């Protein structure tokens, strides 16, 4: 049967929004599955999921997807990730050779930020927190493992200065792009971005058991929001 444009316009907007977000996530999971299937690189698989799925916050923001959808997705993802630590639901995502609840915390932080900042009608801060975690921590881990020759330890966890520098630079870039785009180009905006980047890097450095997937997005978004309210209003 021929599908016409009018068939799509008859579909409720909400379902189109959900479908677009779901397709994005499914594509990322499919890519991760293929990599896990044909290459024994569990950390790469985890970072594909970590970085890829985090960008769904941009789809939610740009399409103005209702908070209830984001919160529901967060709850479902949290339950699935908890089960995946016991069952092979998401093979390769949690098997990184270390004890961590990072994937669970990642899902929880998404729901908290959507619930908070969608309610305040300030979704850019939710996106800021998630994307700092998505890109900052994700690239910091990859760069640190590949080029991290200068090591240091915090709470028994080994980090590298190269990874931490990557975290700070990427966090600064993400924060600057979002704040300049929503609040305008000013020295206050650039300063807030620098402060947020430094604090996000510190939170990532002192993390253990994957708690940075909760503290970094929540801390970054909260700090950016309150500093913006204090300085720009």
Short mmCIF file of C-alpha atoms in Angstrom, two decimals:
data_model
loop_
_atom_site.label_atom_id
_atom_site.label_comp_id
_atom_site.label_asym_id
_atom_site.label_seq_id
_atom_site.Cartn_x
_atom_site.Cartn_y
_atom_site.Cartn_z
CA UNK A 1 0.00 0.00 0.00
CA UNK A 2 1.30 3.47 -0.92
CA UNK A 3 2.12 5.61 2.12
CA UNK A 4 1.34 9.30 1.54
CA UNK A 5 2.40 12.43 3.40
CA UNK A 6 -1.11 12.78 4.79
CA UNK A 7 -0.66 9.45 6.56
CA UNK A 8 2.21 10.93 8.58
CA UNK A 9 0.37 14.17 9.35
CA UNK A 10 -2.46 12.14 10.86
CA UNK A 11 -0.11 10.64 13.45
CA UNK A 12 -0.16 12.54 16.77
CA UNK A 13 2.90 14.77 17.18
CA UNK A 14 3.81 13.15 20.50
CA UNK A 15 4.16 9.72 18.90
CA UNK A 16 6.34 11.13 16.14
CA UNK A 17 8.56 12.73 18.78
CA UNK A 18 8.83 9.48 20.72
CA UNK A 19 9.50 7.54 17.53
CA UNK A 20 12.38 9.81 16.52
CA UNK A 21 14.00 9.54 19.95
CA UNK A 22 13.48 5.77 20.05
CA UNK A 23 14.94 5.31 16.57
CA UNK A 24 18.05 7.24 17.59
CA UNK A 25 18.57 5.09 20.69
CA UNK A 26 17.93 1.86 18.78
CA UNK A 27 20.46 2.82 16.11
CA UNK A 28 23.09 3.47 18.79
CA UNK A 29 22.33 0.15 20.50
CA UNK A 30 22.52 -1.63 17.14
CA UNK A 31 25.94 -0.11 16.46
CA UNK A 32 27.09 -1.15 19.93
CA UNK A 33 25.76 -4.68 19.39
CA UNK A 34 27.62 -5.01 16.08
CA UNK A 35 30.88 -3.80 17.65
CA UNK A 36 30.39 -6.15 20.60
CA UNK A 37 29.58 -9.02 18.24
CA UNK A 38 32.61 -8.68 15.98
CA UNK A 39 35.22 -6.99 18.19
CA UNK A 40 36.30 -7.84 21.72
CA UNK A 41 36.40 -4.23 22.92
CA UNK A 42 33.89 -3.87 25.77
CA UNK A 43 35.09 -0.41 26.79
CA UNK A 44 34.57 0.89 23.25
CA UNK A 45 31.07 -0.61 23.28
CA UNK A 46 30.30 1.11 26.55
CA UNK A 47 31.49 4.46 25.24
CA UNK A 48 29.45 4.11 22.05
CA UNK A 49 26.35 3.68 24.20
CA UNK A 50 27.48 6.33 26.68
CA UNK A 51 28.14 9.02 24.07
CA UNK A 52 25.50 7.99 21.55
CA UNK A 53 22.47 7.68 23.80
CA UNK A 54 23.31 10.83 25.75
CA UNK A 55 22.62 12.92 22.66
CA UNK A 56 18.95 11.96 22.85
CA UNK A 57 18.63 14.86 25.30
CA UNK A 58 19.10 17.20 22.33
CA UNK A 59 16.22 15.51 20.49
CA UNK A 60 14.06 15.83 23.61
CA UNK A 61 14.98 19.51 23.94
CA UNK A 62 14.64 20.51 20.29
CA UNK A 63 11.37 18.62 19.78
CA UNK A 64 10.00 19.73 23.17
CA UNK A 65 9.18 16.18 24.18
CA UNK A 66 7.08 16.20 27.40
CA UNK A 67 8.89 15.62 30.68
CA UNK A 68 6.68 12.61 31.42
CA UNK A 69 8.16 10.80 28.42
CA UNK A 70 11.74 11.49 29.52
CA UNK A 71 11.05 10.48 33.11
CA UNK A 72 9.34 7.26 32.03
CA UNK A 73 12.23 6.41 29.72
CA UNK A 74 14.67 7.10 32.57
CA UNK A 75 12.81 4.75 34.92
CA UNK A 76 12.67 1.98 32.32
CA UNK A 77 16.34 2.41 31.44
CA UNK A 78 17.29 2.36 35.14
CA UNK A 79 15.42 -0.90 35.71
CA UNK A 80 16.91 -2.50 32.60
CA UNK A 81 20.46 -1.47 33.49
CA UNK A 82 20.08 -2.80 37.03
CA UNK A 83 18.86 -6.12 35.65
CA UNK A 84 21.72 -6.15 33.13
CA UNK A 85 24.24 -6.41 35.96
CA UNK A 86 22.73 -9.82 36.74
CA UNK A 87 21.37 -10.92 33.37
CA UNK A 88 22.89 -10.67 29.86
CA UNK A 89 20.34 -8.06 28.73
CA UNK A 90 22.91 -5.54 27.55
CA UNK A 91 26.01 -7.61 26.80
CA UNK A 92 29.23 -5.65 26.65
CA UNK A 93 27.89 -2.47 28.22
CA UNK A 94 28.67 -3.33 31.84
CA UNK A 95 31.45 -5.87 31.31
CA UNK A 96 34.41 -3.55 31.63
CA UNK A 97 36.31 -5.50 34.24
CA UNK A 98 35.46 -3.25 37.14
CA UNK A 99 32.70 -2.84 39.67
CA UNK A 100 30.58 0.12 38.66
CA UNK A 101 26.98 1.32 38.74
CA UNK A 102 27.76 3.99 36.19
CA UNK A 103 25.16 2.93 33.62
CA UNK A 104 22.43 2.95 36.27
CA UNK A 105 23.46 6.37 37.59
CA UNK A 106 23.54 7.66 34.03
CA UNK A 107 19.88 6.70 33.52
CA UNK A 108 18.85 8.16 36.87
CA UNK A 109 20.55 11.50 36.22
CA UNK A 110 18.68 11.84 32.92
CA UNK A 111 15.31 11.51 34.65
CA UNK A 112 16.19 13.89 37.48
CA UNK A 113 17.42 16.62 35.14
CA UNK A 114 14.42 16.32 32.80
CA UNK A 115 11.98 16.41 35.73
CA UNK A 116 13.68 19.46 37.23
CA UNK A 117 14.49 21.67 34.26
CA UNK A 118 11.48 20.83 32.09
CA UNK A 119 9.37 21.94 35.07
CA UNK A 120 11.31 25.23 35.22
CA UNK A 121 11.04 25.56 31.42
CA UNK A 122 14.83 25.73 31.25
CA UNK A 123 15.65 22.51 29.33
CA UNK A 124 19.03 23.85 28.21
CA UNK A 125 20.46 23.13 31.66
CA UNK A 126 19.34 19.51 31.52
CA UNK A 127 21.03 19.22 28.12
CA UNK A 128 24.14 20.92 29.49
CA UNK A 129 24.49 18.48 32.37
CA UNK A 130 23.87 15.37 30.28
CA UNK A 131 26.14 16.43 27.42
CA UNK A 132 29.02 17.33 29.73
CA UNK A 133 28.78 13.81 31.08
CA UNK A 134 28.21 12.31 27.64
CA UNK A 135 31.06 13.96 25.77
CA UNK A 136 33.37 15.12 28.57
CA UNK A 137 33.58 11.90 30.54
CA UNK A 138 33.28 9.71 27.44
CA UNK A 139 36.17 11.32 25.58
CA UNK A 140 38.21 11.74 28.76
CA UNK A 141 38.13 7.97 29.31
CA UNK A 142 39.11 7.20 25.73
CA UNK A 143 41.92 9.79 25.60
CA UNK A 144 43.14 8.83 29.05
CA UNK A 145 43.38 5.16 28.17
CA UNK A 146 45.08 5.82 24.85
CA UNK A 147 47.41 8.70 25.71
CA UNK A 148 47.31 8.93 29.51
CA UNK A 149 50.94 8.54 30.53
CA UNK A 150 50.87 10.93 33.52
CA UNK A 151 48.89 9.15 36.21
CA UNK A 152 47.46 10.17 39.58
CA UNK A 153 45.21 8.46 42.09
CA UNK A 154 42.11 9.65 43.92
CA UNK A 155 40.40 7.36 46.45
CA UNK A 156 42.32 4.43 45.00
CA UNK A 157 41.10 5.10 41.46
CA UNK A 158 43.75 5.79 38.85
CA UNK A 159 43.26 8.78 36.58
CA UNK A 160 45.46 10.56 34.07
CA UNK A 161 46.17 14.25 33.63
CA UNK A 162 45.57 13.84 29.90
CA UNK A 163 42.10 12.46 30.55
CA UNK A 164 41.27 15.16 33.09
CA UNK A 165 42.45 17.89 30.71
CA UNK A 166 40.21 16.41 28.01
CA UNK A 167 37.30 16.41 30.46
CA UNK A 168 37.81 20.09 31.26
CA UNK A 169 38.24 21.24 27.66
CA UNK A 170 35.23 19.30 26.36
CA UNK A 171 33.09 20.40 29.31
CA UNK A 172 34.06 24.01 28.66
CA UNK A 173 33.18 23.69 24.98
CA UNK A 174 29.81 22.03 25.65
CA UNK A 175 28.86 24.52 28.35
CA UNK A 176 29.95 27.52 26.25
CA UNK A 177 28.02 26.40 23.17
CA UNK A 178 24.79 25.90 25.10
CA UNK A 179 25.01 29.03 27.25
CA UNK A 180 26.12 31.32 24.43
CA UNK A 181 23.37 29.91 22.22
CA UNK A 182 20.64 30.46 24.84
CA UNK A 183 21.90 33.41 26.88
CA UNK A 184 24.08 35.38 24.50
CA UNK A 185 27.77 36.08 24.08
CA UNK A 186 29.13 37.82 27.18
CA UNK A 187 32.11 37.57 29.48
CA UNK A 188 29.79 36.29 32.22
CA UNK A 189 28.74 33.38 30.04
CA UNK A 190 32.33 32.39 29.26
CA UNK A 191 33.28 32.71 32.93
CA UNK A 192 30.37 30.54 34.06
CA UNK A 193 31.39 27.95 31.48
CA UNK A 194 34.95 27.90 32.81
CA UNK A 195 33.81 27.49 36.43
CA UNK A 196 31.41 24.69 35.47
CA UNK A 197 34.13 22.92 33.47
CA UNK A 198 36.58 23.01 36.38
CA UNK A 199 34.02 21.72 38.88
CA UNK A 200 32.82 19.01 36.48
CA UNK A 201 36.43 17.84 36.05
CA UNK A 202 36.92 17.76 39.82
CA UNK A 203 33.72 15.76 40.30
CA UNK A 204 34.81 13.27 37.66
CA UNK A 205 38.27 12.96 39.25
CA UNK A 206 36.96 12.06 42.72
CA UNK A 207 34.39 9.55 41.47
CA UNK A 208 34.21 5.89 42.42
CA UNK A 209 31.86 3.03 41.48
CA UNK A 210 30.57 5.13 38.57
CA UNK A 211 29.05 7.81 40.83
CA UNK A 212 30.39 10.50 38.46
CA UNK A 213 27.55 9.59 36.08
CA UNK A 214 25.30 11.13 38.73
CA UNK A 215 27.43 13.85 40.31
CA UNK A 216 28.84 15.34 37.09
CA UNK A 217 25.56 15.95 35.22
CA UNK A 218 23.64 17.04 38.32
CA UNK A 219 26.50 19.17 39.62
CA UNK A 220 27.20 20.80 36.25
CA UNK A 221 23.58 21.61 35.52
CA UNK A 222 22.91 22.91 39.03
CA UNK A 223 26.00 25.11 39.08
CA UNK A 224 25.36 26.52 35.61
CA UNK A 225 21.74 27.27 36.49
CA UNK A 226 22.38 29.05 39.78
CA UNK A 227 25.38 31.00 38.49
CA UNK A 228 23.35 32.14 35.49
CA UNK A 229 20.48 33.21 37.77
CA UNK A 230 22.92 35.09 40.00
CA UNK A 231 25.00 36.81 37.32
CA UNK A 232 22.72 37.24 34.31
CA UNK A 233 19.39 38.13 35.95
#
